[in-house]
């Protein structure tokens, strides 16, 4: 039997997952950023690194008071790279932040509101045209800085929904994203919370080496059935009954 046929990702199925994760973790209050620009810079810096490293880089930028459009425009790329060193790939990321600021200056007179005010489809095209902004970063900016519905998918989404039998292991970004966008109402608040909850679940429960015995989604999960799990102890059963 093809395991991917098991859970056809309908609206009801996806909402059931959402409600279970929400019951488990509650509201996540994303994105952790004080200003739209901080959210955008954070979205670029978080590529290929943990959020704790991004926080150190953001703290450096704030200490030097350069986390403004004018500040990031003025600072030399090499100095910017030093400040964001904790986020890893700092030379490449400095180039990307500079490319974003250059685009903003040339096409929107340096006005973030002008860029973020564009309707989402055009905004996504504009963002994707900027060096260093890929699909996940563009969708994060649209969802969390522009506050418009654009479902963000990432490594956690891919891992969890593969294990839940919703798609094959290899799936493109647009195909994975469309599982959510074609089934869920296009609501910014729902997309915001859903993505944040997926990240929480991927970090805490469905890790590379998953914690299946205590998992609230195990009844949906074909992947856990392929693992040789130890039998739950009476205490574990009681705790999750
Ligand atoms: S049962 Fe295990 S593999 Fe399946 S979703 Fe839960 S933690 Fe992930």
mmCIF file of C-alpha atoms and ligand atoms in Angstrom:
data_model
loop_
_atom_site.group_PDB
_atom_site.id
_atom_site.type_symbol
_atom_site.label_atom_id
_atom_site.label_comp_id
_atom_site.label_asym_id
_atom_site.label_seq_id
_atom_site.Cartn_x
_atom_site.Cartn_y
_atom_site.Cartn_z
ATOM 1 C CA UNK A 1 0.000 0.000 0.000
ATOM 2 C CA UNK A 2 1.207 3.491 -0.789
ATOM 3 C CA UNK A 3 1.564 5.145 2.607
ATOM 4 C CA UNK A 4 1.062 8.585 1.086
ATOM 5 C CA UNK A 5 -2.522 7.742 0.250
ATOM 6 C CA UNK A 6 -3.293 7.321 3.930
ATOM 7 C CA UNK A 7 -3.872 10.901 4.988
ATOM 8 C CA UNK A 8 -5.249 12.968 2.169
ATOM 9 C CA UNK A 9 -4.662 16.487 3.390
ATOM 10 C CA UNK A 10 -8.200 17.829 3.385
ATOM 11 C CA UNK A 11 -9.243 20.977 5.190
ATOM 12 C CA UNK A 12 -10.688 18.882 8.047
ATOM 13 C CA UNK A 13 -7.447 16.921 8.409
ATOM 14 C CA UNK A 14 -5.231 20.012 8.386
ATOM 15 C CA UNK A 15 -7.493 21.822 10.850
ATOM 16 C CA UNK A 16 -7.484 18.790 13.151
ATOM 17 C CA UNK A 17 -3.664 18.901 13.204
ATOM 18 C CA UNK A 18 -3.782 22.651 13.818
ATOM 19 C CA UNK A 19 -6.208 22.334 16.736
ATOM 20 C CA UNK A 20 -4.188 19.572 18.355
ATOM 21 C CA UNK A 21 -0.962 21.580 18.106
ATOM 22 C CA UNK A 22 -2.703 24.705 19.385
ATOM 23 C CA UNK A 23 -4.103 22.738 22.346
ATOM 24 C CA UNK A 24 -0.588 21.469 23.019
ATOM 25 C CA UNK A 25 1.427 24.695 22.756
ATOM 26 C CA UNK A 26 -1.039 27.622 22.724
ATOM 27 C CA UNK A 27 -0.443 30.875 20.809
ATOM 28 C CA UNK A 28 3.165 31.384 19.697
ATOM 29 C CA UNK A 29 3.078 35.190 19.203
ATOM 30 C CA UNK A 30 5.186 35.189 16.038
ATOM 31 C CA UNK A 31 7.288 36.718 14.547
ATOM 32 C CA UNK A 32 9.736 37.627 17.341
ATOM 33 C CA UNK A 33 10.715 41.089 16.048
ATOM 34 C CA UNK A 34 10.122 44.651 17.245
ATOM 35 C CA UNK A 35 9.757 46.326 13.844
ATOM 36 C CA UNK A 36 8.949 45.310 10.268
ATOM 37 C CA UNK A 37 12.582 45.885 9.302
ATOM 38 C CA UNK A 38 13.795 43.694 12.166
ATOM 39 C CA UNK A 39 11.428 40.937 11.001
ATOM 40 C CA UNK A 40 12.764 41.208 7.447
ATOM 41 C CA UNK A 41 16.415 41.220 8.524
ATOM 42 C CA UNK A 42 15.659 38.301 10.868
ATOM 43 C CA UNK A 43 14.046 36.384 8.004
ATOM 44 C CA UNK A 44 17.233 36.782 5.956
ATOM 45 C CA UNK A 45 19.600 35.998 8.829
ATOM 46 C CA UNK A 46 17.732 32.882 9.926
ATOM 47 C CA UNK A 47 18.563 31.082 6.679
ATOM 48 C CA UNK A 48 20.554 27.933 7.587
ATOM 49 C CA UNK A 49 20.970 28.798 11.251
ATOM 50 C CA UNK A 50 19.230 28.547 14.614
ATOM 51 C CA UNK A 51 17.164 31.477 15.846
ATOM 52 C CA UNK A 52 19.366 31.896 18.935
ATOM 53 C CA UNK A 53 22.245 32.895 16.607
ATOM 54 C CA UNK A 54 20.023 35.395 14.796
ATOM 55 C CA UNK A 55 19.092 36.984 18.131
ATOM 56 C CA UNK A 56 22.771 37.663 18.864
ATOM 57 C CA UNK A 57 23.214 39.291 15.452
ATOM 58 C CA UNK A 58 20.060 41.410 15.901
ATOM 59 C CA UNK A 59 21.292 42.487 19.344
ATOM 60 C CA UNK A 60 24.587 43.632 17.779
ATOM 61 C CA UNK A 61 22.722 45.626 15.132
ATOM 62 C CA UNK A 62 20.532 47.266 17.764
ATOM 63 C CA UNK A 63 23.516 48.109 19.985
ATOM 64 C CA UNK A 64 25.170 49.864 17.052
ATOM 65 C CA UNK A 65 21.832 51.537 16.206
ATOM 66 C CA UNK A 66 22.006 50.469 12.573
ATOM 67 C CA UNK A 67 18.755 48.514 12.400
ATOM 68 C CA UNK A 68 17.047 51.212 10.355
ATOM 69 C CA UNK A 69 16.805 51.611 6.588
ATOM 70 C CA UNK A 70 19.201 54.580 6.718
ATOM 71 C CA UNK A 71 21.560 52.752 9.092
ATOM 72 C CA UNK A 72 21.777 49.616 6.960
ATOM 73 C CA UNK A 73 22.166 51.732 3.841
ATOM 74 C CA UNK A 74 25.039 53.703 5.318
ATOM 75 C CA UNK A 75 27.032 50.956 7.012
ATOM 76 C CA UNK A 76 29.837 49.320 5.014
ATOM 77 C CA UNK A 77 29.130 45.748 3.946
ATOM 78 C CA UNK A 78 32.263 44.519 5.744
ATOM 79 C CA UNK A 79 31.188 46.199 9.015
ATOM 80 C CA UNK A 80 27.701 44.778 8.674
ATOM 81 C CA UNK A 81 29.193 41.321 8.146
ATOM 82 C CA UNK A 82 31.128 41.625 11.422
ATOM 83 C CA UNK A 83 28.006 42.618 13.340
ATOM 84 C CA UNK A 84 25.979 39.688 12.007
ATOM 85 C CA UNK A 85 28.839 37.186 12.347
ATOM 86 C CA UNK A 86 26.927 35.108 14.983
ATOM 87 C CA UNK A 87 24.274 34.223 12.377
ATOM 88 C CA UNK A 88 26.794 32.291 10.236
ATOM 89 C CA UNK A 89 27.457 32.761 6.483
ATOM 90 C CA UNK A 90 27.862 36.387 7.546
ATOM 91 C CA UNK A 91 29.561 37.666 4.372
ATOM 92 C CA UNK A 92 26.811 36.229 2.179
ATOM 93 C CA UNK A 93 24.096 37.454 4.514
ATOM 94 C CA UNK A 94 25.564 40.975 4.665
ATOM 95 C CA UNK A 95 25.385 41.022 0.870
ATOM 96 C CA UNK A 96 21.739 39.893 1.010
ATOM 97 C CA UNK A 97 20.728 42.527 3.563
ATOM 98 C CA UNK A 98 22.493 45.182 1.491
ATOM 99 C CA UNK A 99 20.743 43.938 -1.664
ATOM 100 C CA UNK A 100 17.366 44.260 0.058
ATOM 101 C CA UNK A 101 18.109 47.804 1.255
ATOM 102 C CA UNK A 102 19.408 48.777 -2.198
ATOM 103 C CA UNK A 103 16.207 47.462 -3.788
ATOM 104 C CA UNK A 104 14.091 49.349 -1.274
ATOM 105 C CA UNK A 105 15.961 52.584 -1.937
ATOM 106 C CA UNK A 106 15.869 52.307 -5.726
ATOM 107 C CA UNK A 107 12.302 51.010 -6.169
ATOM 108 C CA UNK A 108 10.455 52.357 -3.127
ATOM 109 C CA UNK A 109 12.383 55.497 -2.128
ATOM 110 C CA UNK A 110 13.575 53.648 0.971
ATOM 111 C CA UNK A 111 10.006 53.379 2.252
ATOM 112 C CA UNK A 112 9.135 49.990 3.762
ATOM 113 C CA UNK A 113 5.420 50.806 3.841
ATOM 114 C CA UNK A 114 5.504 51.330 0.081
ATOM 115 C CA UNK A 115 6.955 47.834 -0.457
ATOM 116 C CA UNK A 116 4.882 46.029 2.166
ATOM 117 C CA UNK A 117 1.680 47.735 0.982
ATOM 118 C CA UNK A 118 1.765 45.973 -2.387
ATOM 119 C CA UNK A 119 -0.766 43.174 -2.935
ATOM 120 C CA UNK A 120 0.749 39.794 -1.999
ATOM 121 C CA UNK A 121 1.248 38.224 -5.457
ATOM 122 C CA UNK A 122 3.179 41.228 -6.777
ATOM 123 C CA UNK A 123 4.996 41.662 -3.483
ATOM 124 C CA UNK A 124 6.167 38.029 -3.658
ATOM 125 C CA UNK A 125 7.441 38.559 -7.229
ATOM 126 C CA UNK A 126 9.326 41.689 -6.161
ATOM 127 C CA UNK A 127 10.876 39.983 -3.152
ATOM 128 C CA UNK A 128 11.943 36.960 -5.211
ATOM 129 C CA UNK A 129 13.696 39.281 -7.656
ATOM 130 C CA UNK A 130 16.050 40.484 -4.872
ATOM 131 C CA UNK A 131 19.383 38.714 -4.406
ATOM 132 C CA UNK A 132 19.281 36.261 -1.486
ATOM 133 C CA UNK A 133 15.522 36.132 -1.022
ATOM 134 C CA UNK A 134 14.112 32.702 -1.787
ATOM 135 C CA UNK A 135 10.590 31.387 -1.438
ATOM 136 C CA UNK A 136 10.645 30.688 2.302
ATOM 137 C CA UNK A 137 12.170 34.086 3.112
ATOM 138 C CA UNK A 138 9.736 35.878 0.776
ATOM 139 C CA UNK A 139 6.728 34.136 2.335
ATOM 140 C CA UNK A 140 8.009 34.874 5.850
ATOM 141 C CA UNK A 141 8.311 38.566 4.965
ATOM 142 C CA UNK A 142 4.824 38.672 3.423
ATOM 143 C CA UNK A 143 3.233 36.817 6.340
ATOM 144 C CA UNK A 144 5.049 38.311 9.302
ATOM 145 C CA UNK A 145 6.144 41.792 8.156
ATOM 146 C CA UNK A 146 3.405 42.668 5.625
ATOM 147 C CA UNK A 147 0.838 40.657 7.640
ATOM 148 C CA UNK A 148 -0.757 39.167 4.550
ATOM 149 C CA UNK A 149 -1.657 35.511 4.032
ATOM 150 C CA UNK A 150 1.227 33.613 2.441
ATOM 151 C CA UNK A 151 1.778 30.142 3.894
ATOM 152 C CA UNK A 152 5.400 29.541 4.921
ATOM 153 C CA UNK A 153 6.763 26.022 4.547
ATOM 154 C CA UNK A 154 10.126 24.925 5.888
ATOM 155 C CA UNK A 155 12.153 21.875 6.853
ATOM 156 C CA UNK A 156 9.837 21.149 9.793
ATOM 157 C CA UNK A 157 6.721 21.266 7.599
ATOM 158 C CA UNK A 158 8.351 18.922 5.110
ATOM 159 C CA UNK A 159 9.440 16.437 7.776
ATOM 160 C CA UNK A 160 6.178 16.397 9.769
ATOM 161 C CA UNK A 161 3.694 16.211 6.908
ATOM 162 C CA UNK A 162 5.785 13.560 5.141
ATOM 163 C CA UNK A 163 5.675 11.489 8.315
ATOM 164 C CA UNK A 164 1.939 12.075 8.581
ATOM 165 C CA UNK A 165 1.588 10.559 5.125
ATOM 166 C CA UNK A 166 0.470 13.697 3.285
ATOM 167 C CA UNK A 167 3.142 13.762 0.590
ATOM 168 C CA UNK A 168 6.140 11.856 -0.747
ATOM 169 C CA UNK A 169 9.574 12.533 0.725
ATOM 170 C CA UNK A 170 10.665 14.657 -2.212
ATOM 171 C CA UNK A 171 8.294 17.516 -2.894
ATOM 172 C CA UNK A 172 8.904 20.998 -4.282
ATOM 173 C CA UNK A 173 8.270 24.145 -2.252
ATOM 174 C CA UNK A 174 5.211 25.205 -4.335
ATOM 175 C CA UNK A 175 3.697 21.711 -4.191
ATOM 176 C CA UNK A 176 4.093 21.513 -0.432
ATOM 177 C CA UNK A 177 2.763 25.025 0.019
ATOM 178 C CA UNK A 178 -0.278 24.275 -2.127
ATOM 179 C CA UNK A 179 -1.309 21.447 0.229
ATOM 180 C CA UNK A 180 -2.077 24.197 2.727
ATOM 181 C CA UNK A 181 -3.208 27.014 0.463
ATOM 182 C CA UNK A 182 -5.694 24.951 -1.527
ATOM 183 C CA UNK A 183 -7.315 23.515 1.615
ATOM 184 C CA UNK A 184 -7.201 26.247 4.241
ATOM 185 C CA UNK A 185 -8.986 29.589 4.276
ATOM 186 C CA UNK A 186 -6.562 32.302 3.199
ATOM 187 C CA UNK A 187 -6.296 33.996 6.607
ATOM 188 C CA UNK A 188 -3.180 35.724 7.843
ATOM 189 C CA UNK A 189 -3.783 34.892 11.522
ATOM 190 C CA UNK A 190 -4.306 31.183 10.775
ATOM 191 C CA UNK A 191 -1.219 30.978 8.522
ATOM 192 C CA UNK A 192 0.848 32.841 11.122
ATOM 193 C CA UNK A 193 -0.112 30.558 14.001
ATOM 194 C CA UNK A 194 -0.030 27.347 11.972
ATOM 195 C CA UNK A 195 3.534 27.861 10.794
ATOM 196 C CA UNK A 196 4.698 28.853 14.279
ATOM 197 C CA UNK A 197 3.049 25.735 15.766
ATOM 198 C CA UNK A 198 4.659 23.498 13.140
ATOM 199 C CA UNK A 199 8.064 24.919 14.101
ATOM 200 C CA UNK A 200 7.355 24.328 17.819
ATOM 201 C CA UNK A 201 6.248 20.743 17.138
ATOM 202 C CA UNK A 202 9.255 20.084 14.887
ATOM 203 C CA UNK A 203 11.664 21.393 17.512
ATOM 204 C CA UNK A 204 10.126 19.730 20.548
ATOM 205 C CA UNK A 205 8.468 16.509 19.360
ATOM 206 C CA UNK A 206 8.928 15.498 15.753
ATOM 207 C CA UNK A 207 12.666 15.990 15.726
ATOM 208 C CA UNK A 208 14.985 14.177 13.318
ATOM 209 C CA UNK A 209 14.864 11.423 15.917
ATOM 210 C CA UNK A 210 11.193 11.737 16.843
ATOM 211 C CA UNK A 211 9.583 11.309 20.266
ATOM 212 C CA UNK A 212 6.716 9.170 19.057
ATOM 213 C CA UNK A 213 5.561 7.563 22.284
ATOM 214 C CA UNK A 214 4.289 10.815 23.738
ATOM 215 C CA UNK A 215 3.124 12.281 20.410
ATOM 216 C CA UNK A 216 -0.375 13.719 20.111
ATOM 217 C CA UNK A 217 -0.422 12.984 16.372
ATOM 218 C CA UNK A 218 0.659 9.352 16.532
ATOM 219 C CA UNK A 219 -2.749 8.032 15.507
ATOM 220 C CA UNK A 220 -2.314 9.816 12.145
ATOM 221 C CA UNK A 221 1.314 8.888 11.642
ATOM 222 C CA UNK A 222 2.342 6.070 9.305
ATOM 223 C CA UNK A 223 6.039 6.826 9.807
ATOM 224 C CA UNK A 224 6.037 5.977 13.521
ATOM 225 C CA UNK A 225 4.605 2.574 12.628
ATOM 226 C CA UNK A 226 7.728 1.844 10.601
ATOM 227 C CA UNK A 227 9.923 2.435 13.667
ATOM 228 C CA UNK A 228 10.447 -0.242 16.274
ATOM 229 C CA UNK A 229 9.120 1.685 19.245
ATOM 230 C CA UNK A 230 9.383 0.282 22.745
ATOM 231 C CA UNK A 231 6.001 -0.485 24.329
ATOM 232 C CA UNK A 232 4.787 2.505 26.385
ATOM 233 C CA UNK A 233 5.161 2.012 30.114
ATOM 234 C CA UNK A 234 1.944 2.061 32.208
ATOM 235 C CA UNK A 235 3.024 5.535 33.480
ATOM 236 C CA UNK A 236 3.429 6.889 29.908
ATOM 237 C CA UNK A 237 0.020 5.482 28.951
ATOM 238 C CA UNK A 238 -1.580 7.069 32.012
ATOM 239 C CA UNK A 239 0.112 10.424 31.421
ATOM 240 C CA UNK A 240 -1.267 10.645 27.877
ATOM 241 C CA UNK A 241 -4.664 9.062 28.421
HETATM 242 S S1 LIG B 1 4.406 9.986 15.869
HETATM 243 FE FE1 LIG B 1 6.595 10.443 15.791
HETATM 244 S S2 LIG B 1 7.123 10.672 13.603
HETATM 245 FE FE2 LIG B 1 4.884 10.773 13.828
HETATM 246 S S3 LIG B 1 4.419 12.952 13.984
HETATM 247 FE FE3 LIG B 1 4.628 12.204 16.081
HETATM 248 S S4 LIG B 1 6.782 12.505 16.639
HETATM 249 FE FE4 LIG B 1 6.615 12.723 14.401
#
